PDB file of C-alpha atoms in Angstrom:
ATOM      1  CA  MET L   4     -34.976   6.247  40.851  1.00 92.00           C
ATOM      2  CA  ARG L   5     -36.022   7.702  37.384  1.00 94.00           C
ATOM      3  CA  VAL L   6     -33.882   9.386  34.600  1.00 94.00           C
ATOM      4  CA  GLN L   7     -35.417  10.954  31.743  1.00 95.00           C
ATOM      5  CA  GLY L   8     -34.087  12.889  29.679  1.00 96.00           C
ATOM      6  CA  ASN L   9     -33.938  14.454  25.685  1.00 97.00           C
ATOM      7  CA  TRP L  10     -31.366  15.462  23.327  1.00 97.00           C
ATOM      8  CA  VAL L  11     -31.649  17.093  19.762  1.00 97.00           C
ATOM      9  CA  PHE L  12     -29.395  15.833  17.060  1.00 97.00           C
ATOM     10  CA  LEU L  13     -29.253  17.867  13.730  1.00 96.00           C
ATOM     11  CA  ALA L  14     -28.968  14.925  11.892  1.00 96.00           C
ATOM     12  CA  ASP L  15     -31.754  11.727  10.791  1.00 96.00           C
ATOM     13  CA  ARG L  16     -32.056   9.349  12.559  1.00 96.00           C
ATOM     14  CA  GLU L  17     -30.655   6.709  10.459  1.00 96.00           C
ATOM     15  CA  ARG L  18     -27.460   8.931  11.300  1.00 96.00           C
ATOM     16  CA  VAL L  19     -28.084   9.260  14.865  1.00 97.00           C
ATOM     17  CA  TRP L  20     -28.658   5.725  15.583  1.00 97.00           C
ATOM     18  CA  LYS L  21     -25.205   4.337  13.983  1.00 96.00           C
ATOM     19  CA  THR L  22     -23.573   6.719  16.687  1.00 96.00           C
ATOM     20  CA  LEU L  23     -25.388   5.615  19.538  1.00 96.00           C
ATOM     21  CA  THR L  24     -24.520   2.228  19.132  1.00 95.00           C
ATOM     22  CA  ASN L  25     -21.159   2.722  18.099  1.00 95.00           C
ATOM     23  CA  PRO L  26     -19.842   0.737  20.543  1.00 94.00           C
ATOM     24  CA  ASP L  27     -16.050   2.638  19.388  1.00 94.00           C
ATOM     25  CA  ILE L  28     -17.660   6.530  19.533  1.00 96.00           C
ATOM     26  CA  VAL L  29     -19.957   5.430  22.471  1.00 95.00           C
ATOM     27  CA  ALA L  30     -16.755   4.226  24.988  1.00 95.00           C
ATOM     28  CA  GLN L  31     -15.298   7.859  23.468  1.00 96.00           C
ATOM     29  CA  CYS L  32     -18.118   9.702  24.812  1.00 97.00           C
ATOM     30  CA  ILE L  33     -18.846   7.723  28.408  1.00 96.00           C
ATOM     31  CA  PRO L  34     -17.688   9.823  30.829  1.00 95.00           C
ATOM     32  CA  TYR L  35     -15.277   8.533  33.105  1.00 94.00           C
ATOM     33  CA  CYS L  36     -15.024   5.446  30.279  1.00 96.00           C
ATOM     34  CA  GLU L  37     -11.600   4.399  30.618  1.00 96.00           C
ATOM     35  CA  LYS L  38     -12.085   1.565  28.357  1.00 96.00           C
ATOM     36  CA  MET L  39     -15.014  -0.644  26.460  1.00 97.00           C
ATOM     37  CA  GLU L  40     -13.971  -3.933  25.311  1.00 96.00           C
ATOM     38  CA  PRO L  41     -16.689  -6.292  22.781  1.00 95.00           C
ATOM     39  CA  GLN L  42     -18.042  -9.638  25.186  1.00 97.00           C
ATOM     40  CA  SER L  43     -20.872 -10.194  22.001  1.00 95.00           C
ATOM     41  CA  ASP L  44     -22.010  -8.265  19.455  1.00 92.00           C
ATOM     42  CA  ASP L  45     -24.726  -6.434  22.190  1.00 95.00           C
ATOM     43  CA  THR L  46     -22.620  -6.521  24.927  1.00 97.00           C
ATOM     44  CA  TYR L  47     -19.650  -4.514  26.495  1.00 98.00           C
ATOM     45  CA  LEU L  48     -17.722  -4.500  29.280  1.00 98.00           C
ATOM     46  CA  ALA L  49     -16.371  -1.006  30.707  1.00 98.00           C
ATOM     47  CA  THR L  50     -14.407   0.737  33.497  1.00 98.00           C
ATOM     48  CA  LEU L  51     -14.747   3.857  34.586  1.00 96.00           C
ATOM     49  CA  THR L  52     -14.068   5.797  37.714  1.00 95.00           C
ATOM     50  CA  VAL L  53     -16.526   8.536  39.325  1.00 91.00           C
ATOM     51  CA  GLY L  54     -16.524  10.642  41.874  1.00 88.00           C
ATOM     52  CA  ILE L  55     -20.692  11.450  43.811  1.00 88.00           C
ATOM     53  CA  GLY L  56     -19.601  13.906  46.562  1.00 84.00           C
ATOM     54  CA  SER L  57     -17.199  12.044  48.716  1.00 87.00           C
ATOM     55  CA  VAL L  58     -17.423   8.591  48.077  1.00 91.00           C
ATOM     56  CA  LYS L  59     -14.759   7.872  44.781  1.00 93.00           C
ATOM     57  CA  GLY L  60     -15.196   4.165  42.917  1.00 94.00           C
ATOM     58  CA  ARG L  61     -13.932   2.430  39.760  1.00 97.00           C
ATOM     59  CA  PHE L  62     -16.598   0.378  38.219  1.00 97.00           C
ATOM     60  CA  THR L  63     -16.643  -1.779  36.435  1.00 98.00           C
ATOM     61  CA  ALA L  64     -19.164  -2.175  33.879  1.00 98.00           C
ATOM     62  CA  THR L  65     -21.667  -4.470  31.875  1.00 98.00           C
ATOM     63  CA  ILE L  66     -23.249  -2.446  29.036  1.00 97.00           C
ATOM     64  CA  ARG L  67     -26.020  -4.438  27.129  1.00 98.00           C
ATOM     65  CA  LEU L  68     -28.478  -3.259  24.230  1.00 97.00           C
ATOM     66  CA  THR L  69     -31.143  -5.295  23.323  1.00 98.00           C
ATOM     67  CA  ASP L  70     -34.235  -5.388  21.215  1.00 98.00           C
ATOM     68  CA  PRO L  71     -33.291  -2.669  18.579  1.00 97.00           C
ATOM     69  CA  GLN L  72     -35.903  -1.653  16.323  1.00 98.00           C
ATOM     70  CA  PHE L  73     -33.641   0.162  13.867  1.00 97.00           C
ATOM     71  CA  PRO L  74     -33.820   3.308  13.925  1.00 97.00           C
ATOM     72  CA  GLU L  75     -36.786   3.753  16.829  1.00 98.00           C
ATOM     73  CA  ARG L  76     -35.345   2.420  20.095  1.00 98.00           C
ATOM     74  CA  TYR L  77     -33.171  -0.114  21.456  1.00 98.00           C
ATOM     75  CA  ARG L  78     -33.417  -0.491  25.531  1.00 99.00           C
ATOM     76  CA  LEU L  79     -29.828  -0.203  27.147  1.00 98.00           C
ATOM     77  CA  ILE L  80     -28.938  -2.620  30.878  1.00 98.00           C
ATOM     78  CA  VAL L  81     -25.817  -1.359  32.321  1.00 97.00           C
ATOM     79  CA  GLU L  82     -24.632  -3.364  35.865  1.00 98.00           C
ATOM     80  CA  ALA L  83     -22.123  -1.337  37.483  1.00 97.00           C
ATOM     81  CA  GLN L  84     -19.905  -3.057  40.364  1.00 98.00           C
ATOM     82  CA  SER L  85     -17.533  -1.654  42.718  1.00 97.00           C
ATOM     83  CA  PRO L  86     -16.267  -1.452  46.098  1.00 97.00           C
ATOM     84  CA  VAL L  87     -17.881   1.487  47.106  1.00 95.00           C
ATOM     85  CA  GLY L  88     -21.718  -0.067  45.469  1.00 95.00           C
ATOM     86  CA  PHE L  89     -23.025  -1.219  43.044  1.00 96.00           C
ATOM     87  CA  VAL L  90     -25.059   0.819  39.744  1.00 95.00           C
ATOM     88  CA  LYS L  91     -27.597  -0.974  38.033  1.00 97.00           C
ATOM     89  CA  GLY L  92     -30.326   0.640  35.002  1.00 96.00           C
ATOM     90  CA  ASP L  93     -32.800  -0.428  32.561  1.00 98.00           C
ATOM     91  CA  GLY L  94     -33.972   2.343  30.200  1.00 98.00           C
ATOM     92  CA  ILE L  95     -35.426   2.878  26.956  1.00 99.00           C
ATOM     93  CA  VAL L  96     -33.423   4.964  24.699  1.00 98.00           C
ATOM     94  CA  ALA L  97     -36.145   6.256  21.897  1.00 99.00           C
ATOM     95  CA  LEU L  98     -35.136   8.381  18.588  1.00 99.00           C
ATOM     96  CA  GLN L  99     -38.058  10.560  16.914  1.00 98.00           C
ATOM     97  CA  PRO L 100     -37.822  12.293  13.683  1.00 97.00           C
ATOM     98  CA  THR L 101     -38.619  16.429  14.227  1.00 96.00           C
ATOM     99  CA  GLU L 102     -40.805  17.949  12.157  1.00 93.00           C
ATOM    100  CA  ASN L 103     -37.795  19.870  10.317  1.00 95.00           C
ATOM    101  CA  GLY L 104     -35.692  16.341   9.688  1.00 93.00           C
ATOM    102  CA  GLN L 105     -33.829  16.407  13.211  1.00 97.00           C
ATOM    103  CA  THR L 106     -33.887  13.894  15.665  1.00 98.00           C
ATOM    104  CA  GLN L 107     -35.110  14.186  19.213  1.00 98.00           C
ATOM    105  CA  VAL L 108     -32.847  11.005  21.562  1.00 98.00           C
ATOM    106  CA  CYS L 109     -35.099  10.626  24.780  1.00 98.00           C
ATOM    107  CA  ILE L 110     -34.424   8.347  27.961  1.00 98.00           C
ATOM    108  CA  ASP L 111     -36.262   6.485  30.450  1.00 98.00           C
ATOM    109  CA  GLY L 112     -35.082   4.315  32.634  1.00 97.00           C
ATOM    110  CA  GLU L 113     -34.441   3.178  36.322  1.00 97.00           C
ATOM    111  CA  VAL L 114     -31.124   3.285  38.151  1.00 94.00           C
ATOM    112  CA  GLN L 115     -30.615   1.460  41.334  1.00 95.00           C
ATOM    113  CA  VAL L 116     -27.346   2.372  43.524  1.00 94.00           C
ATOM    114  CA  GLY L 117     -26.400   0.324  46.557  1.00 95.00           C
ATOM    115  CA  GLY L 118     -23.691   0.399  49.099  1.00 94.00           C
ATOM    116  CA  THR L 119     -21.771   3.049  50.306  1.00 93.00           C
ATOM    117  CA  LEU L 120     -22.430   4.977  47.353  1.00 91.00           C
ATOM    118  CA  ALA L 121     -26.584   5.079  47.945  1.00 90.00           C
ATOM    119  CA  SER L 122     -25.378   7.292  51.210  1.00 90.00           C
ATOM    120  CA  VAL L 123     -24.492  10.262  49.541  1.00 90.00           C
ATOM    121  CA  GLY L 124     -28.188  10.507  49.009  1.00 86.00           C
ATOM    122  CA  SER L 125     -30.837  10.780  45.961  1.00 87.00           C
ATOM    123  CA  ARG L 126     -30.383  14.398  45.235  1.00 90.00           C
ATOM    124  CA  LEU L 127     -26.034  14.231  44.558  1.00 91.00           C
ATOM    125  CA  ILE L 128     -27.137  10.492  43.186  1.00 90.00           C
ATOM    126  CA  GLN L 129     -29.233  12.672  40.492  1.00 90.00           C
ATOM    127  CA  ALA L 130     -27.455  15.671  39.997  1.00 91.00           C
ATOM    128  CA  THR L 131     -24.642  13.289  38.980  1.00 90.00           C
ATOM    129  CA  ALA L 132     -25.846  11.112  36.618  1.00 90.00           C
ATOM    130  CA  ASN L 133     -27.880  14.136  35.242  1.00 92.00           C
ATOM    131  CA  MET L 134     -24.379  15.895  34.423  1.00 94.00           C
ATOM    132  CA  MET L 135     -22.982  12.389  33.093  1.00 94.00           C
ATOM    133  CA  PHE L 136     -25.848  12.760  30.609  1.00 94.00           C
ATOM    134  CA  ASN L 137     -25.623  16.071  29.253  1.00 95.00           C
ATOM    135  CA  HIS L 138     -21.979  15.098  28.904  1.00 96.00           C
ATOM    136  CA  PHE L 139     -22.591  11.655  26.799  1.00 97.00           C
ATOM    137  CA  PHE L 140     -25.686  13.146  24.062  1.00 97.00           C
ATOM    138  CA  ASP L 141     -22.658  16.805  24.057  1.00 97.00           C
ATOM    139  CA  ALA L 142     -19.724  14.365  23.147  1.00 97.00           C
ATOM    140  CA  MET L 143     -22.861  12.411  20.912  1.00 97.00           C
ATOM    141  CA  ARG L 144     -24.041  15.280  19.209  1.00 96.00           C
ATOM    142  CA  GLN L 145     -20.652  16.729  18.686  1.00 96.00           C
ATOM    143  CA  HIS L 146     -19.753  12.939  16.328  1.00 95.00           C
ATOM    144  CA  VAL L 147     -22.992  13.349  14.769  1.00 94.00           C
ATOM    145  CA  GLN L 148     -22.649  17.116  13.563  1.00 88.00           C
ATOM    146  CA  SER L 149     -18.523  16.542  12.212  1.00 87.00           C
ATOM    147  CA  ALA L 150     -19.512  12.978  10.732  1.00 75.00           C
ATOM    148  CA  PRO L 151     -19.755  12.809   7.045  1.00 72.00           C
ATOM    149  CA  SER L 152     -23.928  12.955   6.269  1.00 63.00           C
ATOM    150  CA  THR L 153     -25.731   9.551   5.196  1.00 51.00           C
ATOM    151  CA  ASN L 154     -27.132  11.221   2.038  1.00 50.00           C
ATOM    152  CA  GLU L 155     -23.277  11.337   0.924  1.00 44.00           C
ATOM    153  CA  GLY L 156     -21.836   8.671  -0.996  1.00 39.00           C
ATOM    154  CA  GLU L 157     -25.224   7.433  -1.385  1.00 38.00           C
ATOM    155  CA  GLY L 158     -25.188   3.912  -4.102  1.00 36.00           C
ATOM    156  CA  GLY L 159     -21.162   3.884  -3.235  1.00 35.00           C
ATOM    157  CA  GLY L 160     -22.315   0.808  -1.297  1.00 37.00           C
ATOM    158  CA  GLU L 161     -19.713   0.360   2.532  1.00 35.00           C
TER     159      GLU L 161
END
């Protein structure tokens, strides 16, 4: 199943990148995420409980951010397992500057679903995926907009 979407952030790419790749913020923004722990510099282990239709499961997910090209794009690979099935996703997260200094975040990827979870049907799975992406990016947008501007404090180091 193909997943695509676009979200506009009222901030420059560097600021959006820093937020999207901050594991503490990501963990707060993933819908239904109970915990997310680093396994290495680019790999995280997350636990979340998700229901799609009548099928609900507690998933253990491996989330990898690979091939980073700051501040333009990175590849996101997700593999989640549960007694009710599995979800595998692979896609590109691209950050594009807009003419007015904002950032458009575009995702384009493929998702595979198997097990009992697949029995709920592709339309319901797609609707749930869209809802989760929208929830995630709405929460991310709030973090970006509440963070201090990247221009504030320049020259002071980190």
